[in-house]
Amino acid sequence: MMEIKNILIVRSKVNIGGPGAQITATIRELKKRGNRVVLICGGGEKLKEIQSMDVQSYVFPALLVEERKWYKNFKLIIDIRKIIKKEKIEVVYGYNSTATILAYLAGLRFKKKIKYINFLLGSGKYWFHRKMPFKHICMSEEHKAVLVANGLKQKDLYVNYPSTLDEEIFKIKQKGRIRKELGISKNDIVIGVVMNGNKGNYKLPDIIKEIYNKYSNMHWVFVGNTIPYTMYKSTLNELKDNSRLHFLGVRNDITDIMADIDILSHYLAPHDMETFGMVITEAMYMETAIIASSIGGIKEIVLSGETGYLVSNNIEYKSALIRLLENPEIRIEMGKKGKERVLKKFTIQKSIDVLETITEQI
C-alpha cells in the first residue's frame, strides 16, 4: 500500500455517468485504505454524494467547460495553490486535462515534490496532451496504442482499467423492482441499453423493428438522455405496438436496472471510440450476457463466445441477439462467466491496487 495520505482529485464536473461514478468509487476506496481525499471541481450531481463521505470539497464554477475563460485561470491557479498548501497535498489525480494542468501550475515550486497523474478518459487533443509535463492513465491497452500512434510517449502512459464496482455498494438490492415498475413478467426477456455521451448505432432501431413482432416476450429498456437516445425513442415509438419499449431517461438506480435485464446491448457506431466501457463490467457483475461492438477497450472486457458476443456489423449483431433470445442456457452461462471475469480483473479494489503501484513508480 502506498504511503501517500493527502490526495487531491480535480475534475471539471462530477456528473452522473462514467467519470463521475468512477471518481466517486475511487474516493470511497481510497478513503477505506486510510487516505485523506480532497476534491476540487466545478460542481455536478455527484457532488453531494461525495461530500457525504466526509470529503473536503472546493467548488469553482470557472472549472466548468462552459465557464472556462483564459483570464479566469490566473485566479484559479492562485486559489488551487492555497488549497494544495492548506491541505498538504502530496499527489494529484486529475480527471480533466485542463483541471490537471491548472493544478500542476498551482503546485510549482513547493518544497515537497507533488506527484501528478492525469486520467485520459477519452481520445483527441493529442497535441495538447503531448505537451503535458506529467504521466497519464489510459483506460485500456487499446486506448494506449491509439495515444502512442498519435505521438504521446509510451513511457508517460500507464494502463488502469476504470471501475465503479465496489461489491459493498454495487449489489442487488431490489431484484424484480424494475420489472414490477414496468409491468414486465419474470418470464419475459429484457434487453437493456444504457447510453452515455453521444455514442450509439443509428441502425439499431431498424434491427429492433425487424424482429420486434417475432418475439412477443421481448422487452427493451433504454436509459439516457443523449441525441441517439432521443432518436431511438422517436423512431421506435412509430411501431404500432410499442408497449414493450421502455424509455426511462436518466436514472440513479442503474444497479437495480442491471439486476433485471437479461442482455446488455452496447452496439455503437463504427466510428465511435470506446476507451473502455464501464457499463459493460457493471452488467457482467450482475450476471448479464453482453452484445457489444468489437471496438476500443471493449475487446479487453468481453470474451466473445464466453461472456458475450463481440460484433462488427448489423448481421453479426442480429445473429447474436437472436441466439441469446432463443437460448436461455447460453445467457445464463455467459452471465456466470462474466461475473467471474469481473471479479478477477475489473473491481474498484483491483483498479486502486494498480493505481497505487503506478503512483509509487512515478
GROMACS .gro file of C-alpha atoms in nm:
model
  362
    1MET     CA    1   0.000   0.000   0.000
    2MET     CA    2   0.131   0.342  -0.090
    3GLU     CA    3   0.230   0.578   0.190
    4ILE     CA    4   0.073   0.888   0.036
    5LYS     CA    5  -0.210   1.013   0.256
    6ASN     CA    6  -0.322   1.354   0.126
    7ILE     CA    7  -0.472   1.318  -0.222
    8LEU     CA    8  -0.632   1.587  -0.436
    9ILE     CA    9  -0.878   1.493  -0.710
   10VAL     CA   10  -0.956   1.762  -0.970
   11ARG     CA   11  -1.238   1.747  -1.223
   12SER     CA   12  -1.444   2.000  -1.418
   13LYS     CA   13  -1.781   1.845  -1.324
   14VAL     CA   14  -1.874   1.532  -1.126
   15ASN     CA   15  -2.195   1.436  -1.300
   16ILE     CA   16  -2.397   1.114  -1.308
   17GLY     CA   17  -2.231   0.894  -1.568
   18GLY     CA   18  -1.895   0.729  -1.628
   19PRO     CA   19  -1.635   0.979  -1.495
   20GLY     CA   20  -1.849   1.094  -1.202
   21ALA     CA   21  -1.925   0.736  -1.097
   22GLN     CA   22  -1.560   0.638  -1.136
   23ILE     CA   23  -1.443   0.930  -0.921
   24THR     CA   24  -1.700   0.852  -0.651
   25ALA     CA   25  -1.596   0.486  -0.634
   26THR     CA   26  -1.227   0.582  -0.637
   27ILE     CA   27  -1.268   0.826  -0.349
   28ARG     CA   28  -1.460   0.572  -0.144
   29GLU     CA   29  -1.188   0.307  -0.190
   30LEU     CA   30  -0.901   0.550  -0.128
   31LYS     CA   31  -1.062   0.654   0.200
   32LYS     CA   32  -1.111   0.291   0.302
   33ARG     CA   33  -0.736   0.250   0.266
   34GLY     CA   34  -0.660   0.532   0.506
   35ASN     CA   35  -0.600   0.816   0.262
   36ARG     CA   36  -0.737   1.165   0.310
   37VAL     CA   37  -0.905   1.285  -0.010
   38VAL     CA   38  -0.981   1.642  -0.116
   39LEU     CA   39  -1.195   1.731  -0.420
   40ILE     CA   40  -1.179   2.038  -0.642
   41CYS     CA   41  -1.444   2.060  -0.913
   42GLY     CA   42  -1.691   2.289  -1.087
   43GLY     CA   43  -1.999   2.118  -0.939
   44GLY     CA   44  -2.222   1.833  -1.060
   45GLU     CA   45  -2.493   1.589  -0.948
   46LYS     CA   46  -2.249   1.356  -0.768
   47LEU     CA   47  -2.105   1.634  -0.550
   48LYS     CA   48  -2.345   1.585  -0.257
   49GLU     CA   49  -2.281   1.211  -0.250
   50ILE     CA   50  -1.906   1.270  -0.241
   51GLN     CA   51  -1.940   1.533   0.031
   52SER     CA   52  -2.147   1.286   0.236
   53MET     CA   53  -1.836   1.068   0.255
   54ASP     CA   54  -1.665   1.337   0.464
   55VAL     CA   55  -1.459   1.465   0.172
   56GLN     CA   56  -1.340   1.825   0.186
   57SER     CA   57  -1.468   1.979  -0.138
   58TYR     CA   58  -1.396   2.309  -0.309
   59VAL     CA   59  -1.625   2.423  -0.591
   60PHE     CA   60  -1.506   2.665  -0.858
   61PRO     CA   61  -1.762   2.724  -1.138
   62ALA     CA   62  -1.477   2.860  -1.354
   63LEU     CA   63  -1.362   2.498  -1.397
   64LEU     CA   64  -1.678   2.413  -1.591
   65VAL     CA   65  -1.626   2.384  -1.966
   66GLU     CA   66  -1.899   2.638  -2.036
   67GLU     CA   67  -1.745   2.886  -1.790
   68ARG     CA   68  -1.384   2.834  -1.892
   69LYS     CA   69  -1.205   3.161  -1.984
   70TRP     CA   70  -0.829   3.211  -2.004
   71TYR     CA   71  -0.840   3.525  -1.787
   72LYS     CA   72  -1.010   3.330  -1.505
   73ASN     CA   73  -0.727   3.078  -1.493
   74PHE     CA   74  -0.488   3.308  -1.305
   75LYS     CA   75  -0.723   3.334  -1.008
   76LEU     CA   76  -0.797   2.960  -1.025
   77ILE     CA   77  -0.425   2.880  -1.007
   78ILE     CA   78  -0.384   3.104  -0.702
   79ASP     CA   79  -0.690   2.953  -0.531
   80ILE     CA   80  -0.581   2.595  -0.604
   81ARG     CA   81  -0.230   2.674  -0.478
   82LYS     CA   82  -0.374   2.789  -0.145
   83ILE     CA   83  -0.571   2.464  -0.117
   84ILE     CA   84  -0.268   2.249  -0.201
   85LYS     CA   85  -0.071   2.425   0.071
   86LYS     CA   86  -0.353   2.420   0.328
   87GLU     CA   87  -0.442   2.053   0.271
   88LYS     CA   88  -0.074   1.943   0.246
   89ILE     CA   89  -0.142   1.767  -0.083
   90GLU     CA   90   0.112   1.504  -0.187
   91VAL     CA   91  -0.048   1.362  -0.501
   92VAL     CA   92  -0.296   1.495  -0.758
   93TYR     CA   93  -0.526   1.275  -0.965
   94GLY     CA   94  -0.672   1.482  -1.247
   95TYR     CA   95  -0.984   1.365  -1.432
   96ASN     CA   96  -0.985   1.654  -1.678
   97SER     CA   97  -0.673   1.767  -1.861
   98THR     CA   98  -0.734   2.141  -1.820
   99ALA     CA   99  -0.805   2.098  -1.448
  100THR     CA  100  -0.492   1.884  -1.412
  101ILE     CA  101  -0.264   2.138  -1.579
  102LEU     CA  102  -0.407   2.416  -1.361
  103ALA     CA  103  -0.333   2.207  -1.051
  104TYR     CA  104   0.017   2.139  -1.183
  105LEU     CA  105   0.086   2.511  -1.230
  106ALA     CA  106  -0.057   2.579  -0.885
  107GLY     CA  107   0.182   2.328  -0.728
  108LEU     CA  108   0.504   2.455  -0.882
  109ARG     CA  109   0.796   2.539  -0.653
  110PHE     CA  110   0.666   2.375  -0.339
  111LYS     CA  111   0.949   2.238  -0.128
  112LYS     CA  112   0.794   1.890  -0.125
  113LYS     CA  113   0.753   1.740  -0.470
  114ILE     CA  114   0.391   1.668  -0.564
  115LYS     CA  115   0.305   1.372  -0.787
  116TYR     CA  116   0.064   1.434  -1.075
  117ILE     CA  117  -0.132   1.174  -1.270
  118ASN     CA  118  -0.380   1.271  -1.542
  119PHE     CA  119  -0.661   1.031  -1.637
  120LEU     CA  120  -0.724   1.041  -2.012
  121LEU     CA  121  -1.089   0.940  -2.025
  122GLY     CA  122  -1.126   0.983  -2.399
  123SER     CA  123  -0.930   1.050  -2.716
  124GLY     CA  124  -0.847   1.363  -2.913
  125LYS     CA  125  -0.649   1.682  -2.842
  126TYR     CA  126  -0.330   1.482  -2.884
  127TRP     CA  127  -0.121   1.794  -2.950
  128PHE     CA  128  -0.227   1.926  -2.608
  129HIS     CA  129  -0.157   1.603  -2.420
  130ARG     CA  130   0.183   1.559  -2.584
  131LYS     CA  131   0.300   1.878  -2.415
  132MET     CA  132   0.185   1.791  -2.063
  133PRO     CA  133   0.465   1.752  -1.804
  134PHE     CA  134   0.318   1.455  -1.616
  135LYS     CA  135   0.209   1.093  -1.654
  136HIS     CA  136  -0.123   0.979  -1.799
  137ILE     CA  137  -0.357   0.691  -1.717
  138CYS     CA  138  -0.513   0.515  -2.019
  139MET     CA  139  -0.839   0.324  -1.990
  140SER     CA  140  -0.719   0.016  -2.183
  141GLU     CA  141  -0.429  -0.122  -2.385
  142GLU     CA  142  -0.620  -0.030  -2.700
  143HIS     CA  143  -0.653   0.327  -2.574
  144LYS     CA  144  -0.280   0.338  -2.501
  145ALA     CA  145  -0.199   0.218  -2.853
  146VAL     CA  146  -0.412   0.497  -3.002
  147LEU     CA  147  -0.232   0.757  -2.790
  148VAL     CA  148   0.113   0.626  -2.883
  149ALA     CA  149   0.015   0.627  -3.251
  150ASN     CA  150  -0.076   0.994  -3.210
  151GLY     CA  151   0.257   1.097  -3.067
  152LEU     CA  152   0.235   1.052  -2.689
  153LYS     CA  153   0.540   0.887  -2.535
  154GLN     CA  154   0.492   0.531  -2.420
  155LYS     CA  155   0.698   0.596  -2.104
  156ASP     CA  156   0.442   0.857  -1.997
  157LEU     CA  157   0.143   0.622  -2.029
  158TYR     CA  158   0.006   0.364  -1.786
  159VAL     CA  159  -0.299   0.141  -1.823
  160ASN     CA  160  -0.552   0.113  -1.540
  161TYR     CA  161  -0.897  -0.027  -1.611
  162PRO     CA  162  -1.157   0.211  -1.461
  163SER     CA  163  -1.421   0.071  -1.228
  164THR     CA  164  -1.726   0.154  -1.022
  165LEU     CA  165  -1.759  -0.196  -0.882
  166ASP     CA  166  -1.735  -0.191  -0.506
  167GLU     CA  167  -1.913  -0.509  -0.400
  168GLU     CA  168  -2.035  -0.346  -0.079
  169ILE     CA  169  -2.213  -0.078  -0.283
  170PHE     CA  170  -2.282  -0.232  -0.622
  171LYS     CA  171  -2.504  -0.517  -0.524
  172ILE     CA  172  -2.858  -0.627  -0.600
  173LYS     CA  173  -3.082  -0.453  -0.351
  174GLN     CA  174  -3.423  -0.486  -0.511
  175LYS     CA  175  -3.417  -0.754  -0.780
  176GLY     CA  176  -3.751  -0.757  -0.959
  177ARG     CA  177  -3.840  -0.398  -0.870
  178ILE     CA  178  -3.780  -0.258  -1.220
  179ARG     CA  179  -3.978  -0.537  -1.386
  180LYS     CA  180  -4.266  -0.472  -1.149
  181GLU     CA  181  -4.245  -0.097  -1.214
  182LEU     CA  182  -4.262  -0.153  -1.591
  183GLY     CA  183  -4.513  -0.438  -1.587
  184ILE     CA  184  -4.265  -0.696  -1.719
  185SER     CA  185  -4.312  -1.058  -1.609
  186LYS     CA  186  -4.027  -1.272  -1.479
  187ASN     CA  187  -4.058  -1.493  -1.790
  188ASP     CA  188  -4.006  -1.206  -2.034
  189ILE     CA  189  -3.664  -1.133  -2.184
  190VAL     CA  190  -3.532  -0.782  -2.119
  191ILE     CA  191  -3.260  -0.617  -2.328
  192GLY     CA  192  -3.103  -0.308  -2.173
  193VAL     CA  193  -2.936  -0.015  -2.349
  194VAL     CA  194  -2.752   0.236  -2.127
  195MET     CA  195  -2.639   0.542  -2.321
  196ASN     CA  196  -2.376   0.795  -2.215
  197GLY     CA  197  -2.221   1.063  -2.431
  198ASN     CA  198  -2.340   1.067  -2.791
  199LYS     CA  199  -2.238   0.712  -2.872
  200GLY     CA  200  -2.487   0.485  -3.042
  201ASN     CA  201  -2.560   0.295  -3.361
  202TYR     CA  202  -2.832   0.460  -3.566
  203LYS     CA  203  -2.909   0.124  -3.735
  204LEU     CA  204  -3.020  -0.038  -3.408
  205PRO     CA  205  -3.387   0.072  -3.438
  206ASP     CA  206  -3.405  -0.094  -3.781
  207ILE     CA  207  -3.285  -0.424  -3.633
  208ILE     CA  208  -3.532  -0.398  -3.346
  209LYS     CA  209  -3.816  -0.331  -3.589
  210GLU     CA  210  -3.721  -0.639  -3.793
  211ILE     CA  211  -3.758  -0.881  -3.502
  212TYR     CA  212  -3.994  -0.696  -3.266
  213ASN     CA  213  -4.312  -0.881  -3.361
  214LYS     CA  214  -4.139  -1.220  -3.382
  215TYR     CA  215  -4.057  -1.224  -3.008
  216SER     CA  216  -4.366  -1.124  -2.813
  217ASN     CA  217  -4.186  -1.175  -2.480
  218MET     CA  218  -3.900  -0.936  -2.571
  219HIS     CA  219  -3.880  -0.601  -2.390
  220TRP     CA  220  -3.629  -0.320  -2.443
  221VAL     CA  221  -3.524  -0.079  -2.169
  222PHE     CA  222  -3.338   0.239  -2.269
  223VAL     CA  223  -3.159   0.465  -2.019
  224GLY     CA  224  -3.004   0.803  -2.102
  225ASN     CA  225  -3.076   1.148  -2.241
  226THR     CA  226  -2.838   1.166  -2.538
  227ILE     CA  227  -2.901   1.252  -2.902
  228PRO     CA  228  -2.902   0.881  -3.006
  229TYR     CA  229  -3.139   0.806  -2.716
  230THR     CA  230  -3.380   1.071  -2.846
  231MET     CA  231  -3.353   0.931  -3.198
  232TYR     CA  232  -3.417   0.575  -3.080
  233LYS     CA  233  -3.725   0.691  -2.889
  234SER     CA  234  -3.865   0.890  -3.181
  235THR     CA  235  -3.806   0.611  -3.435
  236LEU     CA  236  -3.918   0.314  -3.227
  237ASN     CA  237  -4.231   0.478  -3.093
  238GLU     CA  238  -4.356   0.469  -3.452
  239LEU     CA  239  -4.419   0.097  -3.400
  240LYS     CA  240  -4.791   0.018  -3.382
  241ASP     CA  241  -4.748  -0.170  -3.055
  242ASN     CA  242  -4.469  -0.003  -2.858
  243SER     CA  243  -4.578  -0.124  -2.515
  244ARG     CA  244  -4.264  -0.339  -2.483
  245LEU     CA  245  -4.032  -0.041  -2.536
  246HIS     CA  246  -3.942   0.142  -2.216
  247PHE     CA  247  -3.759   0.478  -2.229
  248LEU     CA  248  -3.658   0.567  -1.873
  249GLY     CA  249  -3.442   0.876  -1.927
  250VAL     CA  250  -3.162   0.943  -1.676
  251ARG     CA  251  -3.173   0.713  -1.373
  252ASN     CA  252  -2.984   0.685  -1.046
  253ASP     CA  253  -3.082   0.320  -0.990
  254ILE     CA  254  -2.865   0.158  -1.256
  255THR     CA  255  -2.783  -0.127  -1.016
  256ASP     CA  256  -3.147  -0.231  -0.995
  257ILE     CA  257  -3.193  -0.191  -1.371
  258MET     CA  258  -2.891  -0.412  -1.440
  259ALA     CA  259  -3.029  -0.672  -1.198
  260ASP     CA  260  -3.348  -0.704  -1.403
  261ILE     CA  261  -3.213  -0.724  -1.760
  262ASP     CA  262  -3.114  -1.046  -1.936
  263ILE     CA  263  -2.897  -0.898  -2.213
  264LEU     CA  264  -2.697  -0.575  -2.228
  265SER     CA  265  -2.680  -0.426  -2.576
  266HIS     CA  266  -2.380  -0.195  -2.624
  267TYR     CA  267  -2.390  -0.157  -3.002
  268LEU     CA  268  -2.201   0.152  -3.116
  269ALA     CA  269  -2.133   0.319  -3.448
  270PRO     CA  270  -1.812   0.202  -3.623
  271HIS     CA  271  -1.657   0.547  -3.582
  272ASP     CA  272  -1.730   0.568  -3.208
  273MET     CA  273  -1.431   0.547  -2.974
  274GLU     CA  274  -1.490   0.350  -2.656
  275THR     CA  275  -1.180   0.371  -2.439
  276PHE     CA  276  -1.325   0.112  -2.201
  277GLY     CA  277  -1.697   0.070  -2.124
  278MET     CA  278  -1.773   0.051  -1.751
  279VAL     CA  279  -2.141  -0.013  -1.819
  280ILE     CA  280  -2.036  -0.350  -1.961
  281THR     CA  281  -1.846  -0.455  -1.649
  282GLU     CA  282  -2.140  -0.340  -1.434
  283ALA     CA  283  -2.377  -0.562  -1.634
  284MET     CA  284  -2.134  -0.856  -1.624
  285TYR     CA  285  -2.117  -0.826  -1.245
  286MET     CA  286  -2.495  -0.873  -1.247
  287GLU     CA  287  -2.451  -1.196  -1.448
  288THR     CA  288  -2.588  -1.039  -1.765
  289ALA     CA  289  -2.496  -1.164  -2.113
  290ILE     CA  290  -2.338  -0.899  -2.338
  291ILE     CA  291  -2.364  -0.800  -2.702
  292ALA     CA  292  -2.111  -0.525  -2.773
  293SER     CA  293  -1.927  -0.365  -3.061
  294SER     CA  294  -1.579  -0.502  -3.127
  295ILE     CA  295  -1.404  -0.167  -3.083
  296GLY     CA  296  -1.164   0.001  -2.841
  297GLY     CA  297  -1.132  -0.121  -2.485
  298ILE     CA  298  -1.448  -0.332  -2.515
  299LYS     CA  299  -1.232  -0.602  -2.674
  300GLU     CA  300  -1.041  -0.630  -2.345
  301ILE     CA  301  -1.360  -0.679  -2.141
  302VAL     CA  302  -1.580  -0.921  -2.333
  303LEU     CA  303  -1.453  -1.268  -2.422
  304SER     CA  304  -1.657  -1.329  -2.735
  305GLY     CA  305  -1.845  -1.657  -2.721
  306GLU     CA  306  -1.774  -1.692  -2.349
  307THR     CA  307  -1.903  -1.386  -2.159
  308GLY     CA  308  -2.098  -1.242  -2.451
  309TYR     CA  309  -2.060  -1.161  -2.820
  310LEU     CA  310  -1.843  -0.902  -2.991
  311VAL     CA  311  -1.997  -0.786  -3.319
  312SER     CA  312  -1.878  -0.571  -3.607
  313ASN     CA  313  -2.189  -0.517  -3.820
  314ASN     CA  314  -2.568  -0.542  -3.828
  315ILE     CA  315  -2.571  -0.903  -3.949
  316GLU     CA  316  -2.346  -1.017  -3.663
  317TYR     CA  317  -2.546  -0.814  -3.411
  318LYS     CA  318  -2.881  -0.955  -3.521
  319SER     CA  319  -2.745  -1.311  -3.522
  320ALA     CA  320  -2.601  -1.273  -3.169
  321LEU     CA  321  -2.923  -1.118  -3.040
  322ILE     CA  322  -3.144  -1.393  -3.182
  323ARG     CA  323  -2.915  -1.663  -3.043
  324LEU     CA  324  -2.938  -1.514  -2.694
  325LEU     CA  325  -3.313  -1.463  -2.722
  326GLU     CA  326  -3.369  -1.826  -2.819
  327ASN     CA  327  -3.116  -1.992  -2.586
  328PRO     CA  328  -3.165  -1.909  -2.218
  329GLU     CA  329  -2.898  -2.162  -2.117
  330ILE     CA  330  -2.636  -1.964  -2.315
  331ARG     CA  331  -2.745  -1.640  -2.150
  332ILE     CA  332  -2.716  -1.793  -1.803
  333GLU     CA  333  -2.375  -1.948  -1.866
  334MET     CA  334  -2.236  -1.627  -2.017
  335GLY     CA  335  -2.369  -1.432  -1.721
  336LYS     CA  336  -2.192  -1.657  -1.471
  337LYS     CA  337  -1.861  -1.643  -1.659
  338GLY     CA  338  -1.895  -1.267  -1.697
  339LYS     CA  339  -1.921  -1.214  -1.323
  340GLU     CA  340  -1.620  -1.439  -1.265
  341ARG     CA  341  -1.417  -1.231  -1.510
  342VAL     CA  342  -1.520  -0.901  -1.349
  343LEU     CA  343  -1.422  -1.021  -1.001
  344LYS     CA  344  -1.079  -1.123  -1.131
  345LYS     CA  345  -0.998  -0.804  -1.327
  346PHE     CA  346  -1.241  -0.514  -1.302
  347THR     CA  347  -1.340  -0.432  -0.943
  348ILE     CA  348  -1.261  -0.096  -0.784
  349GLN     CA  349  -1.025  -0.277  -0.547
  350LYS     CA  350  -0.823  -0.412  -0.844
  351SER     CA  351  -0.823  -0.067  -1.004
  352ILE     CA  352  -0.692   0.108  -0.693
  353ASP     CA  353  -0.429  -0.162  -0.640
  354VAL     CA  354  -0.292  -0.075  -0.986
  355LEU     CA  355  -0.326   0.300  -0.924
  356GLU     CA  356  -0.125   0.274  -0.603
  357THR     CA  357   0.150   0.084  -0.782
  358ILE     CA  358   0.163   0.345  -1.060
  359THR     CA  359   0.174   0.628  -0.806
  360GLU     CA  360   0.466   0.467  -0.625
  361GLN     CA  361   0.658   0.425  -0.951
  362ILE     CA  362   0.647   0.786  -1.072
   0.00000   0.00000   0.00000
